[in-house]
CSV table of C-alpha atoms in Angstrom, one decimal:
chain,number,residue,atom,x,y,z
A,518,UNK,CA,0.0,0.0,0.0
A,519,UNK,CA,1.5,3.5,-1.1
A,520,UNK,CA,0.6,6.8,0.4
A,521,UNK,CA,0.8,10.1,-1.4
A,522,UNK,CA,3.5,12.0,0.4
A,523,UNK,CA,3.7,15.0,-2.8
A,524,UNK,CA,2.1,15.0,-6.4
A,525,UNK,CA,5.1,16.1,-8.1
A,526,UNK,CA,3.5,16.5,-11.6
A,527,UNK,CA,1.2,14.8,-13.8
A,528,UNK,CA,3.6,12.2,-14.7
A,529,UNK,CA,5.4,11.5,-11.3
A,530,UNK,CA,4.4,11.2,-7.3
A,531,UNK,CA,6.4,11.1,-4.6
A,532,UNK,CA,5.0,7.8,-2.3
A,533,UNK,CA,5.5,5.8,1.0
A,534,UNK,CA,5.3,2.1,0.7
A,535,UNK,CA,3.5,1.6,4.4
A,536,UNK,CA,4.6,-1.7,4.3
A,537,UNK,CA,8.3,-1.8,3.7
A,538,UNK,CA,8.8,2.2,5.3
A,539,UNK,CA,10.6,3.3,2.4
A,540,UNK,CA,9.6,6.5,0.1
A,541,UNK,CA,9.9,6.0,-3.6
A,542,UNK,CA,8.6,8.0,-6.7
A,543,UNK,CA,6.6,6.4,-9.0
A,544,UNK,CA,6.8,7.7,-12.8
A,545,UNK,CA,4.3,7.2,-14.9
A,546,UNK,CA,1.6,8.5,-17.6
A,547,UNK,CA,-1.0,10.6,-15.9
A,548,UNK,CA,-0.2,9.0,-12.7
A,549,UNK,CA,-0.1,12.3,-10.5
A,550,UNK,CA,-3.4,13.5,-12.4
A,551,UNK,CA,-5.6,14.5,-9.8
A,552,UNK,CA,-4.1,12.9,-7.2
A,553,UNK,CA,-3.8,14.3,-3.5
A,554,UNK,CA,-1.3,14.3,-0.6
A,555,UNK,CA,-2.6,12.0,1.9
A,556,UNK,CA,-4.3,9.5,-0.8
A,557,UNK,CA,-3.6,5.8,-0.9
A,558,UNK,CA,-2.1,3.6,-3.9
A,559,UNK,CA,-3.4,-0.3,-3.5
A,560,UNK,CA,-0.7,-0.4,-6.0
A,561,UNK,CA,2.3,1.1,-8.4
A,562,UNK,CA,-0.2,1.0,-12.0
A,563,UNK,CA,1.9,0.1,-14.0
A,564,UNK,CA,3.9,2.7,-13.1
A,565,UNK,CA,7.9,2.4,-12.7
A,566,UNK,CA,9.2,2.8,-9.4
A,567,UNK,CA,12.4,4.8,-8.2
A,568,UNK,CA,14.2,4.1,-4.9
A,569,UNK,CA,15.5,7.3,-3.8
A,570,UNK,CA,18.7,7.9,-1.9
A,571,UNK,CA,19.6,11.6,-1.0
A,572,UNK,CA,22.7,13.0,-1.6
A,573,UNK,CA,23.5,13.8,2.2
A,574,UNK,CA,22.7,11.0,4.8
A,575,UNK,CA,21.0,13.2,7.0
A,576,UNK,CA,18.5,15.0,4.2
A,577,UNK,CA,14.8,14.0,4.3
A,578,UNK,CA,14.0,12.8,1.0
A,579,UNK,CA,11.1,14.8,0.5
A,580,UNK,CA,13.5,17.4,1.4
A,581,UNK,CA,15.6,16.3,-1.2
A,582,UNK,CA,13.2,16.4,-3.6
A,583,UNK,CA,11.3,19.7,-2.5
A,584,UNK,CA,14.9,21.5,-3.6
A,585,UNK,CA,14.3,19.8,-7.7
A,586,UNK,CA,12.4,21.1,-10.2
A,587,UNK,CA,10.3,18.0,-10.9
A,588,UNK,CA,11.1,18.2,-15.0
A,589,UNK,CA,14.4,17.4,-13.4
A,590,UNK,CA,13.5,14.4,-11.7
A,591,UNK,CA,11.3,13.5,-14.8
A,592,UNK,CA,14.6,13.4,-17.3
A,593,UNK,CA,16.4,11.8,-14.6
A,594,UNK,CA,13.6,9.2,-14.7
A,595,UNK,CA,13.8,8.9,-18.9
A,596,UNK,CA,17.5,8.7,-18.3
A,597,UNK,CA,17.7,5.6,-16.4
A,598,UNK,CA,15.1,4.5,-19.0
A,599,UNK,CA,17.4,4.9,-21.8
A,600,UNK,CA,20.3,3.2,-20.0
A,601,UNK,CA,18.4,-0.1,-19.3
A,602,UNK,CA,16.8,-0.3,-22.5
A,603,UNK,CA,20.9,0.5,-24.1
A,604,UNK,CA,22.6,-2.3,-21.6
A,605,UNK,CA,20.0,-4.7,-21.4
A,606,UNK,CA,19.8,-4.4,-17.6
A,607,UNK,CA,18.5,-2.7,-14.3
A,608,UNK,CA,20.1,0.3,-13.0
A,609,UNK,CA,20.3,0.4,-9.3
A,610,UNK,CA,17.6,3.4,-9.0
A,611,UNK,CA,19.3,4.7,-6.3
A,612,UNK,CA,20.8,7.2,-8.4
A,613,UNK,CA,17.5,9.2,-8.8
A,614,UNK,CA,17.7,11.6,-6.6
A,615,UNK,CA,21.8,12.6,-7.0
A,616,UNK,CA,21.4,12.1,-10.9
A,617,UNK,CA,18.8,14.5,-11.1
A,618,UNK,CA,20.4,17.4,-8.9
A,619,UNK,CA,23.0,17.0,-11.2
A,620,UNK,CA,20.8,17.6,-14.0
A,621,UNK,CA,19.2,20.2,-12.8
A,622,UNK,CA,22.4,21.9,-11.9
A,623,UNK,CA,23.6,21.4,-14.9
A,624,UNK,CA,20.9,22.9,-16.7
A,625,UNK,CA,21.1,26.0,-14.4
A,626,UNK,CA,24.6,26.5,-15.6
A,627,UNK,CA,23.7,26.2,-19.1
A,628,UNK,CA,21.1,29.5,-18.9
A,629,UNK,CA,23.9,31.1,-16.8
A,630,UNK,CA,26.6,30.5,-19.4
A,631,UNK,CA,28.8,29.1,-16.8
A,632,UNK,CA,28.9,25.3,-17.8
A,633,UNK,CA,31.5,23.7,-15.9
A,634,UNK,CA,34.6,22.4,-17.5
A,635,UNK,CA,35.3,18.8,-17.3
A,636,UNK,CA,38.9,17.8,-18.2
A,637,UNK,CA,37.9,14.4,-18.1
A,638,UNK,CA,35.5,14.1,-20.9
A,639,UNK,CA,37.8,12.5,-23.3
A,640,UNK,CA,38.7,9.6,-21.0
A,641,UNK,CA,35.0,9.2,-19.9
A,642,UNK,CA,33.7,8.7,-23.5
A,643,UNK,CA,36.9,6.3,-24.0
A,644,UNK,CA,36.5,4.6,-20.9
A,645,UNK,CA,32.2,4.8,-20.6
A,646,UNK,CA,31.3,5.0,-24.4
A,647,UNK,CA,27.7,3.6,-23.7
A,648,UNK,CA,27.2,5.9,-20.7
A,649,UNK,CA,28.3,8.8,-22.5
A,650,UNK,CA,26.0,7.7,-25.3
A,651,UNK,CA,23.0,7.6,-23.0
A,652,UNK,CA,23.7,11.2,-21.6
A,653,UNK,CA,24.0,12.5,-24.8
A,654,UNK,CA,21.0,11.1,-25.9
A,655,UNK,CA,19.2,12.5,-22.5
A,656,UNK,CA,20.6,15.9,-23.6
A,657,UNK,CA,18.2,16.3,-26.2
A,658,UNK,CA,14.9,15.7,-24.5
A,659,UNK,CA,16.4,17.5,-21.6
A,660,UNK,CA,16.4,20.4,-24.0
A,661,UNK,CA,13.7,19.8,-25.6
A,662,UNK,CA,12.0,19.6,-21.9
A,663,UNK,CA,13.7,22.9,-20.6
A,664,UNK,CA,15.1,24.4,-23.4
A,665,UNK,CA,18.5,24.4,-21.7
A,666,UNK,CA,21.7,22.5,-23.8
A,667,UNK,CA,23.9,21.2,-21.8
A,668,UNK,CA,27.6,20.6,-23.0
A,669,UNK,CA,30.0,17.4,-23.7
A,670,UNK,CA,31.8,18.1,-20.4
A,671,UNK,CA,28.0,18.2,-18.3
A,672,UNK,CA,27.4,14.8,-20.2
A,673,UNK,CA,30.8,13.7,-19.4
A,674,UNK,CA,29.4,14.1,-15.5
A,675,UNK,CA,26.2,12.2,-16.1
A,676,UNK,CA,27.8,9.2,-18.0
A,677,UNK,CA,29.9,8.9,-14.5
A,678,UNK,CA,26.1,9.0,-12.5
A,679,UNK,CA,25.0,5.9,-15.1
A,680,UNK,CA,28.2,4.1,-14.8
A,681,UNK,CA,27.9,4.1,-10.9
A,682,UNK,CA,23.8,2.6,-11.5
A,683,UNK,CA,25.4,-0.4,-13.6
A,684,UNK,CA,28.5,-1.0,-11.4
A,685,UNK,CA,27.6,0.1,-7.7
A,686,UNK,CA,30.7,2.0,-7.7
A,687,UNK,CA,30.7,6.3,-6.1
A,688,UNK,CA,30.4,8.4,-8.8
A,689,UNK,CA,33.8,10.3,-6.7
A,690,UNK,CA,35.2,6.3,-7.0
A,691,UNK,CA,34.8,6.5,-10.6
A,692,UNK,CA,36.0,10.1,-11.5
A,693,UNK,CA,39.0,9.2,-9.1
A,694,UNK,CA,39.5,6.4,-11.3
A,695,UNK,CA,39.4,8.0,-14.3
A,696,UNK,CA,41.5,10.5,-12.8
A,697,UNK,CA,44.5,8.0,-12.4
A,698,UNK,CA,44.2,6.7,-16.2
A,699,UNK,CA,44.4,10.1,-17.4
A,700,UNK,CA,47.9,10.9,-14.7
A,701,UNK,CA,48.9,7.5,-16.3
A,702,UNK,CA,48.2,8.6,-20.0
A,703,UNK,CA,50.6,11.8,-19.0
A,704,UNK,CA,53.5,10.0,-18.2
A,705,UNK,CA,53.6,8.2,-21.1
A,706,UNK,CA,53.2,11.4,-23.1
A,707,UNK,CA,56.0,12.9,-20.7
A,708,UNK,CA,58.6,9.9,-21.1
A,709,UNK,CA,58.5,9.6,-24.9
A,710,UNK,CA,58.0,13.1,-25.4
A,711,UNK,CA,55.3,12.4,-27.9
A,712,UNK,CA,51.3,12.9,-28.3
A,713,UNK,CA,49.1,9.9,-29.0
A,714,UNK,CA,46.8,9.2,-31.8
A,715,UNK,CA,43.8,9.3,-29.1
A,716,UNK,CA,41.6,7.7,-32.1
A,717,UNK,CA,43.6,4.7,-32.3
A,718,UNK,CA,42.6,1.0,-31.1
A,719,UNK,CA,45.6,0.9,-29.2
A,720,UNK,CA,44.9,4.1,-27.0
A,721,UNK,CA,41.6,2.4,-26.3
A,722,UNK,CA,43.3,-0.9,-25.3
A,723,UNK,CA,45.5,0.9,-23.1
A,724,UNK,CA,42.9,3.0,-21.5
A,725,UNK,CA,41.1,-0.3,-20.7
A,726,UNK,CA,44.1,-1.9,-19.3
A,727,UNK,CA,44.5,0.7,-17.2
A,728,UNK,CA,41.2,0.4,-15.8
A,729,UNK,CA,41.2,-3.3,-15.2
A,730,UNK,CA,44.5,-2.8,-13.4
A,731,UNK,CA,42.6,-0.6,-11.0
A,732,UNK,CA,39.9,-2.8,-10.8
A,733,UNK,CA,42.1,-6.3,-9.9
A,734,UNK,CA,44.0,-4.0,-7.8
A,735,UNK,CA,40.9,-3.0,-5.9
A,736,UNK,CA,39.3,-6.7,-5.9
A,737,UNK,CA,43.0,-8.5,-4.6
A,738,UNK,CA,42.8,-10.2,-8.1
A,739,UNK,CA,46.4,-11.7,-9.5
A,740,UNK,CA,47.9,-12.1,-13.2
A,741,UNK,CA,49.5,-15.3,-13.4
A,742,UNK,CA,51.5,-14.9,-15.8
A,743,UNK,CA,55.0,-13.3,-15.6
A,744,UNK,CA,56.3,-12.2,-18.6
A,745,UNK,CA,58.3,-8.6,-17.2
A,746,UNK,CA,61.7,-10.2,-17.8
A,747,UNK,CA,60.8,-11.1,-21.1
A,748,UNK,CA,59.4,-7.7,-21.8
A,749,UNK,CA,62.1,-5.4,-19.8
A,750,UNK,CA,64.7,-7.1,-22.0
A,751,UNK,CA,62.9,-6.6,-25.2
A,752,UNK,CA,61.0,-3.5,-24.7
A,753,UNK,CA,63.0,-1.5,-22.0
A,754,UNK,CA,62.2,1.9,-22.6
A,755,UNK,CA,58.3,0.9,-22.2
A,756,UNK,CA,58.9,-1.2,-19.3
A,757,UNK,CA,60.4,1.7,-17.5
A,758,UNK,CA,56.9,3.8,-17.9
A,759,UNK,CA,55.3,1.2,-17.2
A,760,UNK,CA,57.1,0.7,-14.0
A,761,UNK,CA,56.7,4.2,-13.4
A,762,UNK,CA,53.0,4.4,-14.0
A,763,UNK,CA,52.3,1.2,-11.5
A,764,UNK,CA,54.3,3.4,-8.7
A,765,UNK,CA,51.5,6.1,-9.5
A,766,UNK,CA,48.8,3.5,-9.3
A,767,UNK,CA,50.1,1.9,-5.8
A,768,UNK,CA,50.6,5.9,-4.5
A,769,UNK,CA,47.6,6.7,-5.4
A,770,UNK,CA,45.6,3.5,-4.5
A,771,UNK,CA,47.3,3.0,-1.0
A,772,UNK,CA,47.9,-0.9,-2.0
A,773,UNK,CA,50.6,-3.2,-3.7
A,774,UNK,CA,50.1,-4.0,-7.6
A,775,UNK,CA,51.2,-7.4,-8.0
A,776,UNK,CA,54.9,-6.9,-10.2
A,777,UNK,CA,53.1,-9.3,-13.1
A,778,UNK,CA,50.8,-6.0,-14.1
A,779,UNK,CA,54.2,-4.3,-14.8
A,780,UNK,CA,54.8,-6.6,-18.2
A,781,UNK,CA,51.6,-6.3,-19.7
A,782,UNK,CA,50.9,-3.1,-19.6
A,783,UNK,CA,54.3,-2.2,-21.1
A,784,UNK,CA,53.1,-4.5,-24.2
A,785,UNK,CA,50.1,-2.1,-24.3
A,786,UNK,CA,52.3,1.3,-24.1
A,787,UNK,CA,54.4,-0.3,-27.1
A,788,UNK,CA,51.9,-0.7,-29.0
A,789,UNK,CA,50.7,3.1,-29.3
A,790,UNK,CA,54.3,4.1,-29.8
A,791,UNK,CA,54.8,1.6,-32.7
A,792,UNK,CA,51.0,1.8,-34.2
């Protein structure tokens, strides 16, 4: 049984499932029309239903969602959509609430003119292309919702708020993350004194190395195969980066790599400076 705790709009309520204790918003077609606070819900018809999980631990939801516009929470809603119909899976709908703040904000900066600048984007469409590609395709409804554009660098931050729905991960774990690849991408630039062909396949291999390094670093996973010898004796001047790049990784990760990472990765930095 759901109680009405705040019609947000025609499309979307704000409810307390009396039975479980837990407020959630159910989105739907003319769900919210003519509906009260204080009326009762036998059920969800047929409408989809949000978890919601404020940003700070000690906001009230309704609080939480008092302080968004509710076209906000609406694109957040067709956002999420958009991702599980792209993957083929559920999003944790916990993101709701945070994802549509940032929306919201987002589309507040765009009227302004101040957009915020996101050095990341690169790496996040490398790293997330399918996240990226839903917030790009929430851009245009969004707009077409508000009238506000937002840029790359805004759908840069999104992807990151659909990445941590599919993976469970912070979106601060995941811009940390991608934060170390791109340090890491830098010292290979600064030890060969070259740029790289970011378009390549082998930047893309790299960058995804780099992330499942992070990833069996963060799990205690092991490579069992050592090949570094092999590799430092062959390929010397990429085993030092690499070397130098797993240092940055354990520095920055507060934990040991296991020394097998060192060799493959090297194989992946040769490969952008002889593609």
């Amino acid at each position: 049984m759901y109680r009405i705790i705040k019609v947000l709009n025609n499309n979307s309520i704000l409810v307390l499932d009396e039975d479980k204790k837990r407020e959630y918003i159910l989105m739907g077609s003319g769900i919210g029309f003519g509906r009260r606070m204080g009326e009762h819900l036998k059920s969800s018809e047929g409408a989809k239903i949000y978890s919601l999980v404020t940003r700070r631990k000690q906001q009230s939801v309704l609080k939480a969602v008092n302080g968004i516009e509710p076209v906000y929470i609406e694109a957040a809603g067709k956002m999420i959509d958009i991702a599980e119909e792209m993957f083929s899976e559920e999003i944790n709908k916990d993101i709701m609430l945070p994802l549509a703040d940032h929306i919201a904000l987002a589309a507040k900066r765009a009227f302004e003119g101040t957009q915020m600048a996101n050095p990341l984007t690169m790496d996040i469409r490398m790293l997330f292309p399918k996240e990226y590609e839903v917030a790009i395709r929430g851009r245009k409804f969004l707009k077409d919702m508000t009238g506000y554009e937002i840029s790359d660098d805004e759908a840069g931050f999104i992807a990151l708020h659909i990445h941590a729905g599919l993976s469970g991960e912070q979106v601060s774990e995941t811009l940390a993350v991608t934060q170390m690849i791109d340090d890491s991408i830098d010292i290979v630039k600064k030890y060969f004194q070259s740029e790289i062909d970011t378009e390549s396949l082998g930047y893309s291999r790299l960058m995804s190395h780099l992330y499942y390094i992070i990833a069996r670093v963060k799990k205690g996973e092991a490579v069992n195969t050592d090949i570094n010898s092999f590799i430092s004796e062959k390929y010397p001047r990429a085993a030092s980066a690499a070397a130098e790049i797993c240092s940055h990784l354990e520095e920055c990760l507060k934990k040991e790599l296991m020394k097998e990472e060192m060799g493959f990765l090297a194989i992946h930095i040769q490969r952008i400076l002889t593609a």
